[in-house]
Every structure is written in C-alpha cells, then in structure tokens.
Short mmCIF file of C-alpha atoms and ligand atoms in Angstrom, two decimals:
data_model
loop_
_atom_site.label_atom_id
_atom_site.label_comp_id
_atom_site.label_asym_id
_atom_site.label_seq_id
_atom_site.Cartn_x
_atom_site.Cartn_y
_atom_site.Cartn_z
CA UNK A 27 -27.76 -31.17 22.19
CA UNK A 28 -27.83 -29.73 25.68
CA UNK A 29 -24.28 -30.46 27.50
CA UNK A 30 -25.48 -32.11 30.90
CA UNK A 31 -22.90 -31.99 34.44
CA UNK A 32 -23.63 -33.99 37.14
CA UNK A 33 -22.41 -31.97 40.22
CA UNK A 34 -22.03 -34.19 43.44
CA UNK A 35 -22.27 -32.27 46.00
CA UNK A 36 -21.89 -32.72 49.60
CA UNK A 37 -23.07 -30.16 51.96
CA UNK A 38 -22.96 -30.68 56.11
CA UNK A 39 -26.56 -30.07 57.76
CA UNK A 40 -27.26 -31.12 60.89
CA UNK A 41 -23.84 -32.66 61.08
CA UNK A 42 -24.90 -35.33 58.85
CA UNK A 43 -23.53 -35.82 55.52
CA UNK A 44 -25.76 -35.81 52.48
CA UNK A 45 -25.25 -36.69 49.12
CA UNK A 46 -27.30 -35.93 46.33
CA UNK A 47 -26.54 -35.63 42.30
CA UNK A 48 -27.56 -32.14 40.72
CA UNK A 49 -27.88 -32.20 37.25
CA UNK A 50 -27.36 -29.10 35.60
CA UNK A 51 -27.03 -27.82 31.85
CA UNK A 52 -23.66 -26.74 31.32
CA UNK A 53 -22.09 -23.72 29.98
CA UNK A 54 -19.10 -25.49 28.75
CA UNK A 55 -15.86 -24.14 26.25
CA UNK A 56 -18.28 -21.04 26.09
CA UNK A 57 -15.58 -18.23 28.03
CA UNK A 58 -17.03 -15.49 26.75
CA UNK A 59 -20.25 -13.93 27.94
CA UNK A 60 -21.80 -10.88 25.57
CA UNK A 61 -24.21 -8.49 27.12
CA UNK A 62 -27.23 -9.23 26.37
CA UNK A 63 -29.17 -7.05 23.14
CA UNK A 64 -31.89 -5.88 25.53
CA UNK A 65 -31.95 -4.46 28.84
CA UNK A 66 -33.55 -6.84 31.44
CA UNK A 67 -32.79 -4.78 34.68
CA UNK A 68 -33.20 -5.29 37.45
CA UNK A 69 -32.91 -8.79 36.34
CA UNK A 70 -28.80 -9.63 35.31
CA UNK A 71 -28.84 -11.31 31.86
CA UNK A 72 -25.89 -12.56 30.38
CA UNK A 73 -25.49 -13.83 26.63
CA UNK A 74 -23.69 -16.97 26.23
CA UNK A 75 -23.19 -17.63 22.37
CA UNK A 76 -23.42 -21.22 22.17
CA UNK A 77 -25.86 -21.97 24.76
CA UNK A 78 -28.35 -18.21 25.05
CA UNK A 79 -29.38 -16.09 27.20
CA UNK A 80 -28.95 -16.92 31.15
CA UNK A 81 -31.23 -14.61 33.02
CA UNK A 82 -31.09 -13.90 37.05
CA UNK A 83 -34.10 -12.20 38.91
CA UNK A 84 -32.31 -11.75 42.28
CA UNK A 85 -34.59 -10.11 44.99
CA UNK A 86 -36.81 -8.70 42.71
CA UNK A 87 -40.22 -8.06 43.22
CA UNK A 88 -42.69 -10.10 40.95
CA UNK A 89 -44.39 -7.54 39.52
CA UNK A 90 -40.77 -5.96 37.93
CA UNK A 91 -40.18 -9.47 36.65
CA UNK A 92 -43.66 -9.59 35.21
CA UNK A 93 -42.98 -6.30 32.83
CA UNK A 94 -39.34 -7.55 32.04
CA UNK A 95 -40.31 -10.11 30.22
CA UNK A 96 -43.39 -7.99 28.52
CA UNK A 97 -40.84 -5.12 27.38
CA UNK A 98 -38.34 -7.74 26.21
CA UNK A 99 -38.70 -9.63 22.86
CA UNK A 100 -36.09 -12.46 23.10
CA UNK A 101 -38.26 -15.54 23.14
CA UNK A 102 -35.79 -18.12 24.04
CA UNK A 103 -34.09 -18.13 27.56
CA UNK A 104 -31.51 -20.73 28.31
CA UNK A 105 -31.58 -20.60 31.78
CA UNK A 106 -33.61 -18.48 34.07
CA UNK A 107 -32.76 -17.96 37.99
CA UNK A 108 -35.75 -16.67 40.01
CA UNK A 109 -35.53 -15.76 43.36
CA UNK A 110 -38.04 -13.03 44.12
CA UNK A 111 -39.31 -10.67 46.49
CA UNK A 112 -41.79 -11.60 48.73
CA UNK A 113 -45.25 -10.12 49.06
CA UNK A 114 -45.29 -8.79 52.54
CA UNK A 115 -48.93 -9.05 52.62
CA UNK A 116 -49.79 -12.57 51.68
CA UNK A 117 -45.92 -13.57 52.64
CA UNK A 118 -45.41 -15.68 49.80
CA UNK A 119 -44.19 -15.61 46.38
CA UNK A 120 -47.16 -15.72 43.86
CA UNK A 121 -46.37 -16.65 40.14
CA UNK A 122 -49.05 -15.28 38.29
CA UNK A 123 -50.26 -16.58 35.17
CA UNK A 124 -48.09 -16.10 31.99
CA UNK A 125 -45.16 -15.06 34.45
CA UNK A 126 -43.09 -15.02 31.08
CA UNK A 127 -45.33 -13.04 28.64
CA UNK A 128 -45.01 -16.12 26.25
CA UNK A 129 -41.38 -16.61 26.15
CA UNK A 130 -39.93 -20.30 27.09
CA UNK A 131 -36.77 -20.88 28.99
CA UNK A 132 -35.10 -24.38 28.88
CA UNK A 133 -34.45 -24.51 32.52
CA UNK A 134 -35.76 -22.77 36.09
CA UNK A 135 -34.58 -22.26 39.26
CA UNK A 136 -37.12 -20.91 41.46
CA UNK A 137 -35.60 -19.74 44.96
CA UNK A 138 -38.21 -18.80 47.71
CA UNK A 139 -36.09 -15.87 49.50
CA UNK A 140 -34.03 -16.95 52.67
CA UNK A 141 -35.62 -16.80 56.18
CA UNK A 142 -33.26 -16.47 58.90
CA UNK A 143 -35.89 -18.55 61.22
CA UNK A 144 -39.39 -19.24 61.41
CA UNK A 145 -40.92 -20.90 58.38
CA UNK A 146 -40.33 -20.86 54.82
CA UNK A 147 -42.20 -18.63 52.61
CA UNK A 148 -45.32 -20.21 50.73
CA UNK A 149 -45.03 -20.47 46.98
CA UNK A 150 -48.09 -20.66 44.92
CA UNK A 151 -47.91 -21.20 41.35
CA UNK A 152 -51.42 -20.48 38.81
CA UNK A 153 -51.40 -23.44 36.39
CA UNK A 154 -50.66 -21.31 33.65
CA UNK A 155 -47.58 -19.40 35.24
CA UNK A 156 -44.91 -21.55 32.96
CA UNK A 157 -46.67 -23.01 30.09
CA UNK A 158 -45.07 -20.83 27.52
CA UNK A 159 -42.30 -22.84 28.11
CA UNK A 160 -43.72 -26.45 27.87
CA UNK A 161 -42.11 -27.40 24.55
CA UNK A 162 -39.17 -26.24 25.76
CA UNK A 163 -38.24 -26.50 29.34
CA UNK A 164 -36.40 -29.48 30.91
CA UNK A 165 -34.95 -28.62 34.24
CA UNK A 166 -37.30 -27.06 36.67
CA UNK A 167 -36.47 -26.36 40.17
CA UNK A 168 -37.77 -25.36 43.28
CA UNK A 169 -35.53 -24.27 46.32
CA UNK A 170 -36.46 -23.05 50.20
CA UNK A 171 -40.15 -23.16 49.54
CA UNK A 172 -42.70 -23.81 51.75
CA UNK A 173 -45.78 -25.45 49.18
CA UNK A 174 -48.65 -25.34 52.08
CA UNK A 175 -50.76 -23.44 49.61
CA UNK A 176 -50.52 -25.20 46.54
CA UNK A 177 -52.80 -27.72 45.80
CA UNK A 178 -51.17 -29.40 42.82
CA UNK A 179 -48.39 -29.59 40.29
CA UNK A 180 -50.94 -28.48 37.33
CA UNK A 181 -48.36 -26.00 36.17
CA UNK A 182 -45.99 -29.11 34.89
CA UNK A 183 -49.10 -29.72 33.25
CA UNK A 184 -47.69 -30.67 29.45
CA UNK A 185 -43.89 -30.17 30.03
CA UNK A 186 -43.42 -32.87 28.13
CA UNK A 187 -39.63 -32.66 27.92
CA UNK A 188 -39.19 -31.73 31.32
CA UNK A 189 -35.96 -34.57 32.26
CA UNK A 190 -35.04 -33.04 35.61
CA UNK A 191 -37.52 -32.50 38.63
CA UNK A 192 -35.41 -30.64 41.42
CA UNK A 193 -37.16 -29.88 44.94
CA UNK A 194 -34.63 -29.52 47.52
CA UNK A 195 -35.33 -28.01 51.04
CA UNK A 196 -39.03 -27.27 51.02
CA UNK A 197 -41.88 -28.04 52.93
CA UNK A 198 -45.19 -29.62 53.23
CA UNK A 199 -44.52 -30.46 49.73
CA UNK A 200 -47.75 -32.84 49.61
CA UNK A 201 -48.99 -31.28 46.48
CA UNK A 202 -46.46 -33.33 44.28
CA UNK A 203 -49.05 -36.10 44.71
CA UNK A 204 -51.35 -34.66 41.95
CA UNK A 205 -48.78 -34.54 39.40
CA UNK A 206 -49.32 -34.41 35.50
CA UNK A 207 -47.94 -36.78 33.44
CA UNK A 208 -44.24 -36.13 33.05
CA UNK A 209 -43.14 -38.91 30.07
CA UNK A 210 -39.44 -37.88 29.58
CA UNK A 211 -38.82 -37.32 33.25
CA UNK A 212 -35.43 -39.49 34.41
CA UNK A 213 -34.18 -37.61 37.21
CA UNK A 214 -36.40 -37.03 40.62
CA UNK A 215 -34.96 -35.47 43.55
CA UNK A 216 -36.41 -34.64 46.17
CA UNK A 217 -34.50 -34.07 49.13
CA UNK A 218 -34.44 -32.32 53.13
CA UNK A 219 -38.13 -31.86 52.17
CA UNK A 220 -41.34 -32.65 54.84
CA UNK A 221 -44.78 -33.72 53.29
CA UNK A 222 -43.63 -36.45 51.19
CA UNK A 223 -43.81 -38.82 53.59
CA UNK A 224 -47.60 -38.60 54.47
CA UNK A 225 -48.05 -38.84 50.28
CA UNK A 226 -51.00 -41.84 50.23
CA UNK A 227 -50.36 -42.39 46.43
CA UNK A 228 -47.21 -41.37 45.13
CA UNK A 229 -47.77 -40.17 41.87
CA UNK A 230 -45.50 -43.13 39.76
CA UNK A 231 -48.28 -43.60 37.24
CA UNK A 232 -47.30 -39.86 36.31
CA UNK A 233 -43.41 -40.71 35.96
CA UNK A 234 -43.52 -43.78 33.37
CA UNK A 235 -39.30 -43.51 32.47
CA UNK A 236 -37.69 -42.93 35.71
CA UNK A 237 -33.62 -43.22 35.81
CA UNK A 238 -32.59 -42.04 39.00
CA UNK A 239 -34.35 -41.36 41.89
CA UNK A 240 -33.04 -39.60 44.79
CA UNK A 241 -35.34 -39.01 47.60
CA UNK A 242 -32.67 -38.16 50.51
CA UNK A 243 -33.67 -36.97 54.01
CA UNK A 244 -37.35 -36.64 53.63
CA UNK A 245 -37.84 -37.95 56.98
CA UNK A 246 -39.15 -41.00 54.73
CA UNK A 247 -39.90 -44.19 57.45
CA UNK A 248 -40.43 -47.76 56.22
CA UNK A 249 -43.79 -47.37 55.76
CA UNK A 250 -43.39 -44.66 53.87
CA UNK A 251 -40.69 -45.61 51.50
CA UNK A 252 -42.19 -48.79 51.08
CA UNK A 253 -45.39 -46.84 49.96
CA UNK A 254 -43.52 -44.88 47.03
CA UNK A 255 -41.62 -48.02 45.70
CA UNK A 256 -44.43 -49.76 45.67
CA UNK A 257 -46.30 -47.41 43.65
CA UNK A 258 -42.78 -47.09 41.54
CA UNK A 259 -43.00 -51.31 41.29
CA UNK A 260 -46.25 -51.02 39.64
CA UNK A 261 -45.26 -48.20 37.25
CA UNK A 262 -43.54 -48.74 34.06
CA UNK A 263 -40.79 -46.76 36.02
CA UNK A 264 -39.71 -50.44 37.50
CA UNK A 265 -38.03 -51.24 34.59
CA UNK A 266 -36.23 -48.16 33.68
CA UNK A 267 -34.73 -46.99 37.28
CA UNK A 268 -31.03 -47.35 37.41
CA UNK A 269 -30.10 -45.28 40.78
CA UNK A 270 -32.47 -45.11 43.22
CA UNK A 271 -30.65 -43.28 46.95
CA UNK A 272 -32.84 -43.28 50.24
CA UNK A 273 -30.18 -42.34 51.91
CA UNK A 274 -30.84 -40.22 55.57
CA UNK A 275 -34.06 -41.16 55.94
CA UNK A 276 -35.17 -43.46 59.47
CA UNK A 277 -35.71 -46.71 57.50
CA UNK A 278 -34.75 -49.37 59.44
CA UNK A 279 -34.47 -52.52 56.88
CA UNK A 280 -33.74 -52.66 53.22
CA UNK A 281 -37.12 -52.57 51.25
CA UNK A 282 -38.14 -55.70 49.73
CA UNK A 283 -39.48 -53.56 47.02
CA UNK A 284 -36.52 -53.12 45.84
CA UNK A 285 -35.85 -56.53 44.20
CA UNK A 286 -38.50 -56.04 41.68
CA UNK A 287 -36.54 -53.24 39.73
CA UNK A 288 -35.14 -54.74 36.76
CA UNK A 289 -32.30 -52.40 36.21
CA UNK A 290 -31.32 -50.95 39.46
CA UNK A 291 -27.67 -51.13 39.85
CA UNK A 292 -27.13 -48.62 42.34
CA UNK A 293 -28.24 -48.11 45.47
CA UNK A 294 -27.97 -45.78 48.49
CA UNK A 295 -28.97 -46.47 52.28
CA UNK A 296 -26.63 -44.40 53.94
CA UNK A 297 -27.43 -42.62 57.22
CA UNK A 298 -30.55 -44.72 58.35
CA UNK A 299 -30.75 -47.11 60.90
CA UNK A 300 -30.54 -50.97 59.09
CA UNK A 301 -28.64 -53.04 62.08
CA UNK A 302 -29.37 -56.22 60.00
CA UNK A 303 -28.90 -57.05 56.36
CA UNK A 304 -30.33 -60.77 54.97
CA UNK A 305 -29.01 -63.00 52.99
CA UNK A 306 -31.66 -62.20 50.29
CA UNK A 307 -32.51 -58.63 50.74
CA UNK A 308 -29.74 -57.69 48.19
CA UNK A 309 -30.28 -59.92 45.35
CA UNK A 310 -31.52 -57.23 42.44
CA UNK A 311 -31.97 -58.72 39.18
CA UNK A 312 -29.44 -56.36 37.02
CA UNK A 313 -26.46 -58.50 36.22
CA UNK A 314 -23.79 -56.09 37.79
CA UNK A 315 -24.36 -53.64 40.50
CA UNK A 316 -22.18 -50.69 40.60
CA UNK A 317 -22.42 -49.36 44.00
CA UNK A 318 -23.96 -50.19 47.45
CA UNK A 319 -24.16 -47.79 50.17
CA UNK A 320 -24.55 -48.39 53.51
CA UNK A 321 -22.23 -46.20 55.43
CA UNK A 322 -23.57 -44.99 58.98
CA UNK A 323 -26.18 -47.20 59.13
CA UNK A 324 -26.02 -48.91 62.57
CA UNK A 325 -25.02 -52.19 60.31
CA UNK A 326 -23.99 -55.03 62.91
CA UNK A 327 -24.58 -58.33 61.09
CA UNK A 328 -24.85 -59.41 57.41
CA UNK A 329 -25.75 -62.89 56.65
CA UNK A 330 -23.49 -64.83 54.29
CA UNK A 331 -24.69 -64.57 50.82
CA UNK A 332 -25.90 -60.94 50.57
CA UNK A 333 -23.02 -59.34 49.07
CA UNK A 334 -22.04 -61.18 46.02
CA UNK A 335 -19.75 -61.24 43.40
CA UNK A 336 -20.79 -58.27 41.11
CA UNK A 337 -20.69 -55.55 42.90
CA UNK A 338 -18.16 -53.31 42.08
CA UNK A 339 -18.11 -50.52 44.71
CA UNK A 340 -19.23 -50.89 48.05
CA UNK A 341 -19.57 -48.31 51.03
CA UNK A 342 -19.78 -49.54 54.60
CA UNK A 343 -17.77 -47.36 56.36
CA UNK A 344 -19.13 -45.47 59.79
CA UNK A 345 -20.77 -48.87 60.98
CA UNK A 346 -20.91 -51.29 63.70
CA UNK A 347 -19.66 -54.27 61.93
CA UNK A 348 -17.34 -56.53 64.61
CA UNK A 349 -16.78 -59.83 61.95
CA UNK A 350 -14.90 -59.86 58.92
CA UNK A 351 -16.25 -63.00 57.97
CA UNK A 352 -15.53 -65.12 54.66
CA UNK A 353 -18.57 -66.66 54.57
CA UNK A 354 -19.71 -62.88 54.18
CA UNK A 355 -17.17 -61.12 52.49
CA UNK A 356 -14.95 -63.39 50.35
CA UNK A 357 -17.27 -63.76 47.10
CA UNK A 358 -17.61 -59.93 46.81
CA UNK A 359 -14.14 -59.54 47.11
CA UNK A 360 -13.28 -62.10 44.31
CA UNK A 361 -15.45 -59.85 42.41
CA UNK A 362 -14.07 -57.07 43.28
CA UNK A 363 -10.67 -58.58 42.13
CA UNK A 364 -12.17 -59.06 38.68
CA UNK A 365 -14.28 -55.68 38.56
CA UNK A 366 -11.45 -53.24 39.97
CA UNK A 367 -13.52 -52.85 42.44
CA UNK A 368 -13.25 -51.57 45.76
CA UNK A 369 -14.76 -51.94 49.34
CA UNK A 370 -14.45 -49.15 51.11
CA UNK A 371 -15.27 -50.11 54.89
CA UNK A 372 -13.18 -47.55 57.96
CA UNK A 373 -14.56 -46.89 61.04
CA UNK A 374 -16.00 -50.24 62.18
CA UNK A 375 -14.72 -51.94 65.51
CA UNK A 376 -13.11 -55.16 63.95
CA UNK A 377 -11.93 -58.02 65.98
CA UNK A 378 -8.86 -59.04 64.91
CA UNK A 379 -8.59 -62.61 65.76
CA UNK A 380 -8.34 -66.35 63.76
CA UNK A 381 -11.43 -65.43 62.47
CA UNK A 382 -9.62 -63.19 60.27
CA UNK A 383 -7.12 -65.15 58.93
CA UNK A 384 -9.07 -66.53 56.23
CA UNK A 385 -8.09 -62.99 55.17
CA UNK A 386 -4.36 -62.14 56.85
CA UNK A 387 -3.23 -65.27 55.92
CA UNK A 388 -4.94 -67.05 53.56
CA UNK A 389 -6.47 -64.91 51.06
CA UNK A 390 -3.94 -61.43 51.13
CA UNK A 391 -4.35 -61.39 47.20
CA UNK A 392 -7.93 -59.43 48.09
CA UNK A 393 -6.26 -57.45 50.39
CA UNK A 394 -5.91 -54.10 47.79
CA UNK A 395 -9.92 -54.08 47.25
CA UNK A 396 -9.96 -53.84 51.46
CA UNK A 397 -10.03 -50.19 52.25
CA UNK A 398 -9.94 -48.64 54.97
CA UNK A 399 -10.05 -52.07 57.51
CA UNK A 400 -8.89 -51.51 60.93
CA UNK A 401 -9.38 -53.42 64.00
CA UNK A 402 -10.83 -52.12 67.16
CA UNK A 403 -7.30 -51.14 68.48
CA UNK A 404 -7.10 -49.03 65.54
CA UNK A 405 -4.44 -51.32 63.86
CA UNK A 406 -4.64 -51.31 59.95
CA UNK A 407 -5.69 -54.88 58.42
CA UNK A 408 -2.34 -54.54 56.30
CA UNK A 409 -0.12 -53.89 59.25
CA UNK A 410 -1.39 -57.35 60.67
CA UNK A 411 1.54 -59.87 60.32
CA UNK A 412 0.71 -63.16 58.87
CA UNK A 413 2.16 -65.13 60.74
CA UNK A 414 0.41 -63.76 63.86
CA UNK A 415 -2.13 -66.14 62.66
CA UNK A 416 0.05 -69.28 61.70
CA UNK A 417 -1.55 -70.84 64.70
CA UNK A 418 -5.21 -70.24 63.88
CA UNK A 419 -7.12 -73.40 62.49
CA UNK A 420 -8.51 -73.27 59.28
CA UNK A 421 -11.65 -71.05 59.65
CA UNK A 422 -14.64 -71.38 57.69
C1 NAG B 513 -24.95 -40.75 60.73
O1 NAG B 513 -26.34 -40.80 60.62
C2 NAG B 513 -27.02 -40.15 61.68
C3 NAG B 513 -28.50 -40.33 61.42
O2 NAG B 513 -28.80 -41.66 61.22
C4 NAG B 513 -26.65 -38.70 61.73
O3 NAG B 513 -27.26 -38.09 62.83
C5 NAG B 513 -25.14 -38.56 61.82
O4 NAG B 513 -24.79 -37.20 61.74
C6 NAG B 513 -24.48 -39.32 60.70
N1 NAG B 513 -23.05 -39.25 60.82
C7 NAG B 513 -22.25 -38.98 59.78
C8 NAG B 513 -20.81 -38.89 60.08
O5 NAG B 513 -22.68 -38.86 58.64
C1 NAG B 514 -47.33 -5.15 29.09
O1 NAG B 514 -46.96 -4.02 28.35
C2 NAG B 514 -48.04 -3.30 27.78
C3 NAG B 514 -47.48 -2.12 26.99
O2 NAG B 514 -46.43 -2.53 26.17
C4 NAG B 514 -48.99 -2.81 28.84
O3 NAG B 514 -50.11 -2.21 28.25
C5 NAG B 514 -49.42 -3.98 29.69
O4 NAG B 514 -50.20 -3.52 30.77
C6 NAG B 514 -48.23 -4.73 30.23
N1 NAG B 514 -48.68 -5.91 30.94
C7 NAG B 514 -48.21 -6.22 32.13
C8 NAG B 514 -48.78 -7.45 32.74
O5 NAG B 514 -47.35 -5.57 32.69
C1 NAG B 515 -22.65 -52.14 68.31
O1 NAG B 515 -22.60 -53.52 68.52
C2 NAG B 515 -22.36 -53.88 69.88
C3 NAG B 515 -22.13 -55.39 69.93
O2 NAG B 515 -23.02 -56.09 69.14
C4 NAG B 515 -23.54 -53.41 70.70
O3 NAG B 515 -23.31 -53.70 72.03
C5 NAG B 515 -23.67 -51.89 70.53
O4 NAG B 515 -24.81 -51.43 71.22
C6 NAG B 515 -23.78 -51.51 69.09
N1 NAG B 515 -23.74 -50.07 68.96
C7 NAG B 515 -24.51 -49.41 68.12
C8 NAG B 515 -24.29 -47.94 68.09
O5 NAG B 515 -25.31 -49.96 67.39
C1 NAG B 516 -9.47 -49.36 38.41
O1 NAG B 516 -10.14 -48.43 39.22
C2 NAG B 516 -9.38 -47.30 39.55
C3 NAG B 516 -10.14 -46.47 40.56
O2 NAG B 516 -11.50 -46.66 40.48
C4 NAG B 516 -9.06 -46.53 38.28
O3 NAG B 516 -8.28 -45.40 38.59
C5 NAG B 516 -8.30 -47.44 37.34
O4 NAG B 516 -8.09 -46.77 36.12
C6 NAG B 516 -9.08 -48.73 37.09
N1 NAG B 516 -8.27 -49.65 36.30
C7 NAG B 516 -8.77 -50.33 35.27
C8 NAG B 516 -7.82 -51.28 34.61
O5 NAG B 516 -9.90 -50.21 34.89
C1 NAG B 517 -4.07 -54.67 67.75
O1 NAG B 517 -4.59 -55.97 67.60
C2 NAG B 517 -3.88 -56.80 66.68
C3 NAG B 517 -4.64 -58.10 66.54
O2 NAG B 517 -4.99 -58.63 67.77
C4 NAG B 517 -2.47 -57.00 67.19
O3 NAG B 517 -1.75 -57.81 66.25
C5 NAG B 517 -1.82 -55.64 67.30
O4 NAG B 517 -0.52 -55.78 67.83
C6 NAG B 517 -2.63 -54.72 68.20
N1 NAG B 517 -2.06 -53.42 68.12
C7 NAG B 517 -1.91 -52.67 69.21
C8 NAG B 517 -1.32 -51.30 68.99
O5 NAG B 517 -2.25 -53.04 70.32
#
C-alpha cells in the first residue's frame, strides 16, 4: 500500500493564521532516485524504486506535455506535477482530452502559473482530459486556479479511488457543485477559495464516505456553512465524518448542524467571529472528542455545561474570555486529568479575583492541564499565591 503523510502546515496570509492538513503520498526509506529509462524533457522525471516514476511539467507549454506523454511508453506515473504554460491567447490553461495519451498517474498536482496581480488564470478541463487514470488515481489537486470557465467536475467522472480532493487558492470555484460520484473520497479540502459559498446544493449526495472535511477561509457565512452541512447531514457522509475544520470563515455561531454527525470528534472554529457559545451547541454524539478549536474567535461567554468531560484537547487561546468559571471549566478539566489532556487558553484578559479560587485554591490538582492562563495584568495563573485567596468565600 501507498505510504500516506499528513503535512500540517501553517502558512501566514493576510496576517491570519491558517491551518489546514495536506495529505500527500510519501516517498519514504526510498534515498535513492534513478533517472528515469526514457527521456521526458522538458518535463523532470525522477525514478523512485519503490514508489515509480515522479514526473514535473514546470512552465511548460501544454502542447510539449501533450507529445511527452505520446513519445513515452511508461504507463504508470506515481506522481505527476503540472504547472503549465499559459495560452496567451485564451489566458488560461486548457487540458485537452487524453492529456496523458492513456497512461494513469496515482496522484496530480495541477498548478495554474503564478500571477503577480490581477486575476488568476482560468483552467478548463475536457471531461476526458484524465480518465486514463481513473482506476488508478487517488490524489488530485488543483492550485492558483481561477475555474470561471468550467462548468463541471465531469473529468472526476469515474475516479473511483480518488481518496483526496485538494483545491486550495482558486476562484469562482462554483463548478464543484456538479460533481460525479466520488465513493472512496475521505479527505475534502477546500480552502482560501471564492465561489463555494454561493453553492445552492452542495454536492454531498456525490461524497457518500467523507472523513475529514476542511473547508477553511472560503469566505463561508452562516448561511452558507449551514447550507453544506446540511446537505452533508442528509448524506451518508453524516455518519462517517471524523474532522470537519471551518476555521477562518465569518460564521458567527456554532452550527447546529453539527450535532447530527455521529462520529465527529474534531472540530475547528478558529478565526471567525462566535462571541457566544451555549450550553448545548457542543454536545456531539461521539463518545470522546479529541480536539476543539476556538482560538481567535471573539469568544466572551460560554454557558456552563458546554465543555464537558471528554474532550481531550482544547484551543481557546487569542479570545476575549474575562471568567474562569467552574461552573464552566471544572468538568473538562477533570477530564482532561483523566485523558492527558490539555487546555490550551493564552491571550485572554482574565480577572483574577475570588472567582478564581475555585481554581488557585481549591482545585490546583487541574492546574498542569491549564496552559497558557494569565490574568489581565499579565500575571501567570501558577504564579498566583494561594493564599491570596484564603479570604474568598466558597465560590460556586
Ligand atoms: C484572528 O482572526 C481574524 C479574522 O477573524 C484575523 O483577521 C486575524 O488576523 C486573526 N489573528 C490571528 C493572530 O490569527
Ligand atoms: C503522437 O505521436 C504520433 C507519432 O508517434 C503522431 O502522429 C501524433 O500526431 C502525435 N499526437 C499528438 C497529439 O501529439
Ligand atoms: C471584549 O469583552 C469586553 C467586555 O465584555 C467588551 O467590552 C469588548 O468590546 C470585547 N472586545 C472584543 C474585541 O470582542
Ligand atoms: C500525555 O500527553 C503528552 C503530550 O500530549 C505526551 O507527551 C505524553 O506521552 C502523554 N502521556 C501519556 C501517559 O499518555
Ligand atoms: C496581578 O493580579 C493578581 C491578582 O489580582 C495579583 O495577585 C498580582 O500581584 C498582580 N500582578 C501585578 C504585576 O500587578
């Protein structure tokens, strides 16, 4: 089988910080790279024993990468990078029909070339550009693309082992809406895209085994996201989603959606706007949940009972939280004890008064899960003296 990495990577745009999960085969224990037995210039091909041949078209036009693969008579690719030339006069990148000449690669990148400013270039794609690689392929791509002109997804059309579905910084990417059926597909991403958002259907019926879903900084509001999970909800998707991350988008409250996916143990919010979290809006059915993100989210108040005892991570740093409550945090901290699990929670403007001592005084033995605590005058929760508080009257 296929060695799989999960890459997280964090890259600054816009000074906001966005996290995403890129899942990419893996040339692993494989140092040694033979050349390749045929000549694929201008394209760079490299031969990697174990794994095959890993093929980069790098600013070449499409029509050179069109009569490599005709001269060549390697069928199986392991990985192929494209990121052609342009053509000037439609500005775009065009893949024709049979782009391959029959031969199937197990994974594509497709890179629209760079534009310093203005707008992306368009990328069409015939139906038939990729299908010599149907049985095969299971990552596919697409990168910097601007999908104005395309009026479908038709050239997924029976990728049936396609797992990976990668769009990342590409517009008006409403097209994705008429999507084949994709039935091994677990990871989605689709992130610092435009278009989704004005998706009426969002094609769920077409993704039946979703895993993770990662639709980050899509501009996505709560009408919007609430669209997409609801189609999700009424897939068979709701039952198979593990990770789901809407994380820098403008939502402003946690979808209720959310509580109808069976298995979803880990969620991210990060970087919207959700002042407010309820006492119920948290309460997923999976017995454990193994991270919660809300970091930079405007949060100000959580009503008691929201976080509870099985979560194991927790992010809520870069927030407006004032309270350190019990009646709030005390269960998930218990179960943090017994999960070795950790709350990670800086840069909030705590006041440090009896209502803490719960806490300070009372309750130090959760102190280790507490990271990153400080109160408004920048004093760490652990450099707060216990007996500062001996005074304080038993909070609740
Ligand atoms: C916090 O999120 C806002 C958008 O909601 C973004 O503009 C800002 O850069 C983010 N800050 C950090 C430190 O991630
Ligand atoms: C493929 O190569 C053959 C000759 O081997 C040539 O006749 C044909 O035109 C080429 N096709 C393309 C699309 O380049
Ligand atoms: C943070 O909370 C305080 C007090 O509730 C409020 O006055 C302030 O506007 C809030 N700031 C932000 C950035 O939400
Ligand atoms: C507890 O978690 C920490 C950090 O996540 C990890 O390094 C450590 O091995 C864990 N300990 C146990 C007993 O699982
Ligand atoms: C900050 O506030 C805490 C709690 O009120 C107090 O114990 C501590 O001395 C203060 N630290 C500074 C540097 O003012």
């Amino acid at each position: 089988m296929l060695n799989v990495i999960v890459i997280q990577i964090t890259l600054t745009l816009t000074g906001a910080s966005v996290e995403w999960s890129l899942v990419r085969p893996a040339i692993i224990d494989d140092k040694a790279v033979l050349p390749c037995p045929e000549d694929y210039s201008p394209c760079y091909c490299g031969d990697y024993p174990t794994f095959g041949l890993y093929i980069v078209c790098e600013l070449v036009s499409m029509d050179a990468i069109v009569s490599v693969f005709n001269r060549t008579t390697d069928n199986n690719i392991f990985w192929l990078q494209l990121r052609p030339l342009p053509d000037l006069d439609q500005r775009g990148v065009n893949l024709p029909a049979d782009l391959l000449s029959g031969k199937r690669a197990r994974a594509i990148d497709l890179y629209c070339p760079s534009v310093v400013t203005g707008n992306l270039y368009s990328l069409t794609i015939d139906p038939y550009a990729l299908t010599s690689s149907e049985d095969l392929i299971e990552y596919f791509y697409i990168l910097g693309c601007d999908l104005n002109q395309q009026a479908d997804f038709n050239f997924l059309n029976g990728f049936n082992k396609l797992i990976n579905l990668y769009m990342y910084g590409s517009t008006n990417v409403q097209a994705f809406q008429n999507l084949p059926e994709l039935p091994n597909l677990a990871t989605l991403s689709i992130n610092q895209c435009t278009g989704l958002d004005t998706i009426d259907e969002f094609p769920a019926q077409s993704l039946p085994k979703l895993q993770q879903v990662y639709l980050t900084d899509n501009r996505l509001d709560d009408e919007s996201a609430a669209r997409i999970l609801t189609a999700m909800a009424s897939s068979s998707s709701v039952d198979t989603v593990i990770v789901l991350s809407l994380a820098y988008n403008v939502i402003t409250q946690i979808p209720a959606q959310i509580l109808s996916f069976t298995k979803l143990n880990d969620l991210s919010l990060s970087g919207n706007d959700i002042p407010f979290v309820s006492s119920a809006s948290l309460a997923l059915p999976a017995s454990r949940m193994e991270r919660l993100a809300m970091a930079n989210v405007s949060l100000n108040v959580i009503e008691s009972g929201a976080l509870r005892a099985n979560i194991v991570l927790a992010d809520l740093t870069r927030n407006n939280l004032t309270q350190f409550e019990s009646a709030v945090f005390q269960t998930m901290l218990q179960g943090m004890i017994t999960l070795n699990g950790s709350l990670f929670i800086d840069s909030n403007p705590f006041e440090c008064d009896c209502n803490l001592a719960w806490l300070i005084r009372d309750n130090r033995n959760l102190l280790p899960v507490v990271h990153g605590a400080q109160c408004s005058n920048s004093t760490r929760f652990e450099q707060l003296d216990p007996s500062g508080f001996s005074d304080c009257v038993l909070s609740l």
